[in-house]
PDB file of C-alpha atoms in Angstrom:
ATOM      1  CA  MET A  61      85.387  93.621  87.307  1.00  0.00           C
ATOM      2  CA  GLN A  62      87.438  93.619  90.268  1.00  0.00           C
ATOM      3  CA  ASN A  63      86.869  96.253  92.833  1.00  0.00           C
ATOM      4  CA  LEU A  64      90.215  98.037  93.258  1.00  0.00           C
ATOM      5  CA  ASN A  65      91.306  99.497  96.569  1.00  0.00           C
ATOM      6  CA  CYS A  66      90.685 103.262  96.541  1.00  0.00           C
ATOM      7  CA  ASN A  67      94.368 103.715  97.184  1.00  0.00           C
ATOM      8  CA  TYR A  68      94.807 103.362  93.441  1.00  0.00           C
ATOM      9  CA  LYS A  69      94.996 106.918  92.263  1.00  0.00           C
ATOM     10  CA  TYR A  70      95.803 108.764  89.048  1.00  0.00           C
ATOM     11  CA  ILE A  71      95.886 112.156  87.414  1.00  0.00           C
ATOM     12  CA  VAL A  72      95.010 113.014  83.908  1.00  0.00           C
ATOM     13  CA  ILE A  73      96.030 115.749  81.502  1.00  0.00           C
ATOM     14  CA  THR A  74      93.632 116.683  78.552  1.00  0.00           C
ATOM     15  CA  PRO A  75      94.910 119.177  75.900  1.00  0.00           C
ATOM     16  CA  ALA A  76      92.055 121.341  74.505  1.00  0.00           C
ATOM     17  CA  LYS A  77      91.905 123.720  71.449  1.00  0.00           C
ATOM     18  CA  ASN A  78      88.533 125.085  70.456  1.00  0.00           C
ATOM     19  CA  GLU A  79      86.750 121.895  71.779  1.00  0.00           C
ATOM     20  CA  GLU A  80      83.297 123.526  72.749  1.00  0.00           C
ATOM     21  CA  GLU A  81      81.541 120.534  70.828  1.00  0.00           C
ATOM     22  CA  ASN A  82      83.631 117.627  72.201  1.00  0.00           C
ATOM     23  CA  LEU A  83      84.605 118.531  75.594  1.00  0.00           C
ATOM     24  CA  PRO A  84      81.115 118.238  77.251  1.00  0.00           C
ATOM     25  CA  ASN A  85      80.683 114.681  76.317  1.00  0.00           C
ATOM     26  CA  LEU A  86      84.232 113.875  77.608  1.00  0.00           C
ATOM     27  CA  ILE A  87      83.392 115.703  80.785  1.00  0.00           C
ATOM     28  CA  GLN A  88      80.392 113.604  81.310  1.00  0.00           C
ATOM     29  CA  SER A  89      82.119 110.356  80.699  1.00  0.00           C
ATOM     30  CA  ILE A  90      84.818 111.233  83.147  1.00  0.00           C
ATOM     31  CA  VAL A  91      82.348 112.235  86.039  1.00  0.00           C
ATOM     32  CA  LYS A  92      80.820 108.732  85.393  1.00  0.00           C
ATOM     33  CA  GLN A  93      84.119 107.052  85.800  1.00  0.00           C
ATOM     34  CA  THR A  94      83.908 104.077  88.225  1.00  0.00           C
ATOM     35  CA  ILE A  95      87.452 105.463  89.582  1.00  0.00           C
ATOM     36  CA  LYS A  96      87.632 109.060  89.092  1.00  0.00           C
ATOM     37  CA  PRO A  97      91.182 110.892  88.702  1.00  0.00           C
ATOM     38  CA  VAL A  98      92.326 112.672  91.912  1.00  0.00           C
ATOM     39  CA  VAL A  99      93.314 115.476  89.680  1.00  0.00           C
ATOM     40  CA  TRP A 100      92.150 116.089  86.117  1.00  0.00           C
ATOM     41  CA  VAL A 101      93.949 119.085  84.398  1.00  0.00           C
ATOM     42  CA  ILE A 102      92.329 120.552  81.131  1.00  0.00           C
ATOM     43  CA  VAL A 103      94.851 122.673  79.425  1.00  0.00           C
ATOM     44  CA  ASP A 104      93.271 125.408  77.377  1.00  0.00           C
ATOM     45  CA  ASP A 105      95.529 126.085  74.503  1.00  0.00           C
ATOM     46  CA  GLY A 106      94.300 129.590  73.793  1.00  0.00           C
ATOM     47  CA  SER A 107      90.988 128.593  72.460  1.00  0.00           C
ATOM     48  CA  THR A 108      88.852 131.237  70.738  1.00  0.00           C
ATOM     49  CA  ASP A 109      85.545 129.445  71.031  1.00  0.00           C
ATOM     50  CA  ASP A 110      83.386 128.775  74.173  1.00  0.00           C
ATOM     51  CA  THR A 111      85.826 126.135  75.425  1.00  0.00           C
ATOM     52  CA  PRO A 112      86.830 128.300  78.552  1.00  0.00           C
ATOM     53  CA  ASN A 113      83.317 128.658  79.632  1.00  0.00           C
ATOM     54  CA  VAL A 114      82.749 124.842  79.370  1.00  0.00           C
ATOM     55  CA  ILE A 115      85.743 124.163  81.539  1.00  0.00           C
ATOM     56  CA  ARG A 116      84.583 126.600  83.832  1.00  0.00           C
ATOM     57  CA  GLU A 117      81.137 124.990  84.222  1.00  0.00           C
ATOM     58  CA  ALA A 118      82.855 121.604  84.587  1.00  0.00           C
ATOM     59  CA  LYS A 119      84.799 122.713  87.585  1.00  0.00           C
ATOM     60  CA  GLU A 120      81.761 123.796  89.445  1.00  0.00           C
ATOM     61  CA  GLY A 121      81.030 121.204  92.025  1.00  0.00           C
ATOM     62  CA  ASN A 122      83.896 119.141  91.014  1.00  0.00           C
ATOM     63  CA  ASP A 123      87.030 120.478  92.842  1.00  0.00           C
ATOM     64  CA  TRP A 124      89.354 117.671  91.227  1.00  0.00           C
ATOM     65  CA  ILE A 125      88.968 119.437  87.784  1.00  0.00           C
ATOM     66  CA  LYS A 126      91.521 121.927  87.356  1.00  0.00           C
ATOM     67  CA  ALA A 127      92.436 124.138  84.378  1.00  0.00           C
ATOM     68  CA  ILE A 128      95.240 126.357  83.123  1.00  0.00           C
ATOM     69  CA  ARG A 129      95.222 128.542  79.920  1.00  0.00           C
ATOM     70  CA  LEU A 130      98.191 128.955  77.433  1.00  0.00           C
ATOM     71  CA  GLY A 131      98.423 131.795  75.131  1.00  0.00           C
ATOM     72  CA  GLU A 132      96.973 131.856  71.840  1.00  0.00           C
ATOM     73  CA  HIS A 133      98.643 129.338  69.243  1.00  0.00           C
ATOM     74  CA  PRO A 134      97.624 127.828  65.855  1.00  0.00           C
ATOM     75  CA  ARG A 135      96.344 124.232  66.457  1.00  0.00           C
ATOM     76  CA  ASP A 136      99.394 121.929  66.443  1.00  0.00           C
ATOM     77  CA  ILE A 137      99.287 118.313  66.957  1.00  0.00           C
ATOM     78  CA  GLY A 138     103.166 117.873  66.230  1.00  0.00           C
ATOM     79  CA  MET A 139     105.679 119.191  68.651  1.00  0.00           C
ATOM     80  CA  HIS A 140     103.439 121.694  70.346  1.00  0.00           C
ATOM     81  CA  TYR A 141     100.955 118.939  71.441  1.00  0.00           C
ATOM     82  CA  ALA A 142     103.851 117.709  73.683  1.00  0.00           C
ATOM     83  CA  HIS A 143     104.532 121.375  74.988  1.00  0.00           C
ATOM     84  CA  VAL A 144     100.854 121.629  75.840  1.00  0.00           C
ATOM     85  CA  PHE A 145     100.615 118.246  77.635  1.00  0.00           C
ATOM     86  CA  ASN A 146     103.911 118.699  79.640  1.00  0.00           C
ATOM     87  CA  LYS A 147     102.437 122.118  81.003  1.00  0.00           C
ATOM     88  CA  GLY A 148      99.472 120.319  81.937  1.00  0.00           C
ATOM     89  CA  ALA A 149     101.539 117.411  83.599  1.00  0.00           C
ATOM     90  CA  GLU A 150     104.047 119.967  85.515  1.00  0.00           C
ATOM     91  CA  PHE A 151     100.874 121.737  87.040  1.00  0.00           C
ATOM     92  CA  ALA A 152      99.358 118.511  88.049  1.00  0.00           C
ATOM     93  CA  ILE A 153     102.319 117.218  89.645  1.00  0.00           C
ATOM     94  CA  GLU A 154     103.064 120.434  91.438  1.00  0.00           C
ATOM     95  CA  TYR A 155      99.535 120.750  92.697  1.00  0.00           C
ATOM     96  CA  CYS A 156      99.694 117.186  93.913  1.00  0.00           C
ATOM     97  CA  LYS A 157     103.002 118.095  95.927  1.00  0.00           C
ATOM     98  CA  MET A 158     101.645 121.340  97.302  1.00  0.00           C
ATOM     99  CA  HIS A 159      98.409 119.593  98.466  1.00  0.00           C
ATOM    100  CA  ASP A 160     100.046 116.177  99.555  1.00  0.00           C
ATOM    101  CA  ILE A 161      97.952 114.340  96.984  1.00  0.00           C
ATOM    102  CA  LYS A 162      99.244 110.980  96.163  1.00  0.00           C
ATOM    103  CA  TYR A 163      98.979 109.110  92.794  1.00  0.00           C
ATOM    104  CA  ASP A 164     100.328 106.024  91.132  1.00  0.00           C
ATOM    105  CA  TYR A 165      99.432 106.796  87.528  1.00  0.00           C
ATOM    106  CA  ILE A 166      99.772 109.597  85.021  1.00  0.00           C
ATOM    107  CA  GLY A 167      97.145 109.706  81.898  1.00  0.00           C
ATOM    108  CA  VAL A 168      96.752 111.617  78.728  1.00  0.00           C
ATOM    109  CA  LEU A 169      93.338 111.943  77.216  1.00  0.00           C
ATOM    110  CA  ASP A 170      92.326 113.889  74.153  1.00  0.00           C
ATOM    111  CA  ALA A 171      89.378 116.256  74.160  1.00  0.00           C
ATOM    112  CA  ASP A 172      87.568 114.344  71.481  1.00  0.00           C
ATOM    113  CA  MET A 173      87.028 111.110  73.299  1.00  0.00           C
ATOM    114  CA  ILE A 174      84.128 109.502  75.190  1.00  0.00           C
ATOM    115  CA  LEU A 175      85.112 106.718  77.716  1.00  0.00           C
ATOM    116  CA  GLU A 176      83.093 103.886  79.055  1.00  0.00           C
ATOM    117  CA  PRO A 177      82.458 104.115  82.719  1.00  0.00           C
ATOM    118  CA  GLU A 178      84.964 101.507  83.549  1.00  0.00           C
ATOM    119  CA  PHE A 179      87.708 102.626  81.274  1.00  0.00           C
ATOM    120  CA  PHE A 180      90.340 103.792  83.981  1.00  0.00           C
ATOM    121  CA  GLU A 181      89.272 100.868  86.178  1.00  0.00           C
ATOM    122  CA  LYS A 182      90.100  98.348  83.419  1.00  0.00           C
ATOM    123  CA  LEU A 183      93.470  99.937  82.647  1.00  0.00           C
ATOM    124  CA  ILE A 184      94.514  99.975  86.449  1.00  0.00           C
ATOM    125  CA  ASN A 185      93.593  96.451  86.630  1.00  0.00           C
ATOM    126  CA  GLU A 186      96.288  95.639  83.995  1.00  0.00           C
ATOM    127  CA  PHE A 187      98.949  97.318  85.853  1.00  0.00           C
ATOM    128  CA  GLU A 188      98.093  95.566  89.141  1.00  0.00           C
ATOM    129  CA  LYS A 189      98.490  92.301  87.145  1.00  0.00           C
ATOM    130  CA  ASN A 190     101.906  93.064  85.890  1.00  0.00           C
ATOM    131  CA  PRO A 191     104.426  95.245  87.979  1.00  0.00           C
ATOM    132  CA  LYS A 192     106.614  95.229  84.641  1.00  0.00           C
ATOM    133  CA  LEU A 193     103.804  97.184  82.756  1.00  0.00           C
ATOM    134  CA  GLY A 194     104.805 100.710  82.337  1.00  0.00           C
ATOM    135  CA  VAL A 195     102.240 102.100  79.885  1.00  0.00           C
ATOM    136  CA  VAL A 196      98.618 100.944  79.033  1.00  0.00           C
ATOM    137  CA  SER A 197      96.190 102.367  76.515  1.00  0.00           C
ATOM    138  CA  GLY A 198      92.545 101.547  75.651  1.00  0.00           C
ATOM    139  CA  SER A 199      91.442 100.943  72.172  1.00  0.00           C
ATOM    140  CA  LEU A 200      89.864 103.195  69.777  1.00  0.00           C
ATOM    141  CA  TYR A 201      86.274 102.748  68.753  1.00  0.00           C
ATOM    142  CA  ARG A 202      83.940 104.597  66.429  1.00  0.00           C
ATOM    143  CA  LYS A 203      80.403 104.681  66.110  1.00  0.00           C
ATOM    144  CA  VAL A 204      78.752 103.293  62.912  1.00  0.00           C
ATOM    145  CA  ASP A 205      74.998 102.785  62.612  1.00  0.00           C
ATOM    146  CA  ASN A 206      74.702 102.948  66.257  1.00  0.00           C
ATOM    147  CA  LYS A 207      77.422 100.092  66.544  1.00  0.00           C
ATOM    148  CA  LEU A 208      80.814 100.389  68.179  1.00  0.00           C
ATOM    149  CA  ILE A 209      83.548  99.342  65.683  1.00  0.00           C
ATOM    150  CA  LEU A 210      87.003  98.890  66.683  1.00  0.00           C
ATOM    151  CA  GLU A 211      89.628 100.945  64.699  1.00  0.00           C
ATOM    152  CA  ASN A 212      91.999  98.706  62.627  1.00  0.00           C
ATOM    153  CA  MET A 213      95.231  99.230  64.139  1.00  0.00           C
ATOM    154  CA  ARG A 214      98.442  97.054  64.717  1.00  0.00           C
ATOM    155  CA  GLU A 215      98.309  94.851  67.994  1.00  0.00           C
ATOM    156  CA  ASP A 216     101.485  96.246  69.281  1.00  0.00           C
ATOM    157  CA  VAL A 217     100.750  99.909  68.832  1.00  0.00           C
ATOM    158  CA  LEU A 218      99.281 101.908  71.732  1.00  0.00           C
ATOM    159  CA  ILE A 219      96.705 104.649  71.160  1.00  0.00           C
ATOM    160  CA  GLY A 220      98.199 108.094  72.148  1.00  0.00           C
ATOM    161  CA  SER A 221      94.700 109.688  72.914  1.00  0.00           C
ATOM    162  CA  ALA A 222      93.557 107.574  75.956  1.00  0.00           C
ATOM    163  CA  LYS A 223      96.277 106.173  78.048  1.00  0.00           C
ATOM    164  CA  LEU A 224      97.872 105.810  81.458  1.00  0.00           C
ATOM    165  CA  TRP A 225     101.659 105.503  82.460  1.00  0.00           C
ATOM    166  CA  ARG A 226     102.753 104.048  85.634  1.00  0.00           C
ATOM    167  CA  ARG A 227     104.338 106.876  87.693  1.00  0.00           C
ATOM    168  CA  GLU A 228     107.750 105.448  87.863  1.00  0.00           C
ATOM    169  CA  CYS A 229     107.755 104.808  83.992  1.00  0.00           C
ATOM    170  CA  PHE A 230     106.511 108.471  83.384  1.00  0.00           C
ATOM    171  CA  GLU A 231     109.164 109.967  85.600  1.00  0.00           C
ATOM    172  CA  GLU A 232     112.037 107.952  83.780  1.00  0.00           C
ATOM    173  CA  ILE A 233     110.694 109.159  80.354  1.00  0.00           C
ATOM    174  CA  LYS A 234     110.291 112.585  81.895  1.00  0.00           C
ATOM    175  CA  GLY A 235     106.995 113.213  80.163  1.00  0.00           C
ATOM    176  CA  LEU A 236     106.450 113.664  76.315  1.00  0.00           C
ATOM    177  CA  PRO A 237     109.411 114.387  74.273  1.00  0.00           C
ATOM    178  CA  ILE A 238     109.189 117.639  72.215  1.00  0.00           C
ATOM    179  CA  SER A 239     109.011 115.600  68.881  1.00  0.00           C
ATOM    180  CA  TYR A 240     106.495 114.867  66.258  1.00  0.00           C
ATOM    181  CA  SER A 241     104.346 111.809  67.255  1.00  0.00           C
ATOM    182  CA  PRO A 242     105.669 112.374  70.814  1.00  0.00           C
ATOM    183  CA  ASP A 243     103.358 109.541  72.109  1.00  0.00           C
ATOM    184  CA  VAL A 244     105.114 107.005  69.907  1.00  0.00           C
ATOM    185  CA  VAL A 245     108.493 108.244  70.748  1.00  0.00           C
ATOM    186  CA  ALA A 246     107.635 108.064  74.393  1.00  0.00           C
ATOM    187  CA  ASP A 247     106.394 104.457  74.004  1.00  0.00           C
ATOM    188  CA  VAL A 248     109.816 103.641  72.259  1.00  0.00           C
ATOM    189  CA  ILE A 249     111.805 105.436  75.302  1.00  0.00           C
ATOM    190  CA  ALA A 250     109.782 103.343  77.704  1.00  0.00           C
ATOM    191  CA  LYS A 251     110.554  99.972  75.927  1.00  0.00           C
ATOM    192  CA  LEU A 252     114.380 100.972  75.833  1.00  0.00           C
ATOM    193  CA  ARG A 253     114.137 101.563  79.715  1.00  0.00           C
ATOM    194  CA  GLY A 254     112.878  98.083  80.114  1.00  0.00           C
ATOM    195  CA  TRP A 255     109.138  98.576  80.504  1.00  0.00           C
ATOM    196  CA  GLU A 256     106.483  96.533  78.870  1.00  0.00           C
ATOM    197  CA  LEU A 257     103.447  98.210  77.012  1.00  0.00           C
ATOM    198  CA  LYS A 258      99.880  96.944  76.329  1.00  0.00           C
ATOM    199  CA  ARG A 259      97.098  98.198  74.436  1.00  0.00           C
ATOM    200  CA  PHE A 260      93.854  96.611  76.123  1.00  0.00           C
ATOM    201  CA  LYS A 261      90.995  96.072  73.636  1.00  0.00           C
ATOM    202  CA  GLU A 262      88.184  95.659  76.390  1.00  0.00           C
ATOM    203  CA  ALA A 263      88.844  99.307  77.482  1.00  0.00           C
ATOM    204  CA  LYS A 264      86.726 101.338  75.075  1.00  0.00           C
ATOM    205  CA  ALA A 265      87.594 104.857  73.908  1.00  0.00           C
ATOM    206  CA  ILE A 266      84.965 106.148  71.403  1.00  0.00           C
ATOM    207  CA  GLN A 267      86.465 108.768  69.142  1.00  0.00           C
ATOM    208  CA  THR A 268      83.967 111.524  68.051  1.00  0.00           C
ATOM    209  CA  ARG A 269      86.257 112.698  65.133  1.00  0.00           C
ATOM    210  CA  GLY A 270      88.734 110.845  62.641  1.00  0.00           C
ATOM    211  CA  THR A 271      92.408 110.835  63.706  1.00  0.00           C
ATOM    212  CA  SER A 272      94.218 113.981  62.935  1.00  0.00           C
ATOM    213  CA  SER A 273      91.116 115.478  61.414  1.00  0.00           C
ATOM    214  CA  ALA A 274      90.556 118.447  63.887  1.00  0.00           C
ATOM    215  CA  GLU A 275      91.363 121.045  61.091  1.00  0.00           C
ATOM    216  CA  GLY A 276      90.428 118.605  58.169  1.00  0.00           C
ATOM    217  CA  LEU A 277      92.085 115.209  57.009  1.00  0.00           C
ATOM    218  CA  TRP A 278      94.154 116.946  54.334  1.00  0.00           C
ATOM    219  CA  LYS A 279      96.142 119.007  56.927  1.00  0.00           C
ATOM    220  CA  GLY A 280      96.328 115.891  59.213  1.00  0.00           C
ATOM    221  CA  TYR A 281      97.921 113.836  56.336  1.00  0.00           C
ATOM    222  CA  LYS A 282     100.397 116.479  55.805  1.00  0.00           C
ATOM    223  CA  ILE A 283     101.302 116.547  59.511  1.00  0.00           C
ATOM    224  CA  ASN A 284     101.572 112.633  59.282  1.00  0.00           C
ATOM    225  CA  GLY A 285     103.948 113.038  56.288  1.00  0.00           C
ATOM    226  CA  ILE A 286     106.199 115.388  58.247  1.00  0.00           C
ATOM    227  CA  SER A 287     106.097 113.223  61.179  1.00  0.00           C
ATOM    228  CA  ALA A 288     107.198 110.167  59.085  1.00  0.00           C
ATOM    229  CA  TYR A 289     110.092 112.372  57.616  1.00  0.00           C
ATOM    230  CA  PHE A 290     111.125 113.434  61.298  1.00  0.00           C
ATOM    231  CA  ARG A 291     111.177 109.756  62.459  1.00  0.00           C
ATOM    232  CA  ASN A 292     113.106 108.698  59.221  1.00  0.00           C
ATOM    233  CA  TYR A 293     110.691 106.388  57.996  1.00  0.00           C
ATOM    234  CA  HIS A 294     111.762 104.386  54.643  1.00  0.00           C
ATOM    235  CA  PRO A 295     110.189 106.108  51.694  1.00  0.00           C
ATOM    236  CA  LEU A 296     108.598 102.812  50.561  1.00  0.00           C
ATOM    237  CA  PHE A 297     106.863 102.541  53.813  1.00  0.00           C
ATOM    238  CA  VAL A 298     105.751 106.271  53.470  1.00  0.00           C
ATOM    239  CA  LEU A 299     104.552 105.360  49.847  1.00  0.00           C
ATOM    240  CA  ALA A 300     102.468 102.422  50.905  1.00  0.00           C
ATOM    241  CA  LYS A 301     100.843 104.452  53.649  1.00  0.00           C
ATOM    242  CA  GLY A 302      99.785 107.117  51.113  1.00  0.00           C
ATOM    243  CA  LEU A 303      98.479 104.382  49.011  1.00  0.00           C
ATOM    244  CA  LYS A 304      96.412 103.096  51.898  1.00  0.00           C
ATOM    245  CA  TYR A 305      95.022 106.449  52.600  1.00  0.00           C
ATOM    246  CA  LEU A 306      94.125 106.920  48.811  1.00  0.00           C
ATOM    247  CA  PHE A 307      91.677 104.196  48.984  1.00  0.00           C
ATOM    248  CA  GLU A 308      89.978 105.262  52.426  1.00  0.00           C
ATOM    249  CA  ARG A 309      87.061 107.612  52.735  1.00  0.00           C
ATOM    250  CA  PRO A 310      86.969 110.621  52.132  1.00  0.00           C
ATOM    251  CA  TYR A 311      89.097 110.147  49.064  1.00  0.00           C
ATOM    252  CA  TYR A 312      91.934 112.709  48.488  1.00  0.00           C
TER     253      TYR A 312
END
């Protein structure tokens, strides 16, 4: 692994809603990063469990970890997720301005992730190889019988739960659009602005629960359906996706 100049700096935003079980693992993996963020903002979206105390403990001795709390709101991984992320991004950017903190990249990181120690170093390495690269994500892995299994995804699709934008790209797309599947829409906007995108298989992000399953897969599937309608997917594509889910565990 190339040793990067310490001038390559990044900020990260993590939306969190009732994540008392997952957040400690994520915090531990961020503290162990070979290149730590200059600012990490955890946005507590009105949690009703012990999430605020977990965040409070994480901030002790780590002055680069910041937190803001929003009012109570039902968990929503659709349009509301973009709102929560953008609030965190606005806070982080303003904080950096006020304290003259320089940064080159802006990241999003979901609370149910565990990252390998070199995760962000690997992503930044990819940016430094290609100045046209605007967005880079790692790849999702899950643990099965103590083995890491790569999630089956299309090669050209980035994961929205663990990725970095080049600062100039992020400023052009103006954060996450208030939309269903905002990460996907943001990637499309970045492409239309001429930026290249890459999912880096060697940067491992371990997901501790299934995608869209925070409140059960059934609700997650319903949200996926709303998102498909919002993005005007062809009905045959939606039907094929539904059939695919039909034969995946757990069976619905």
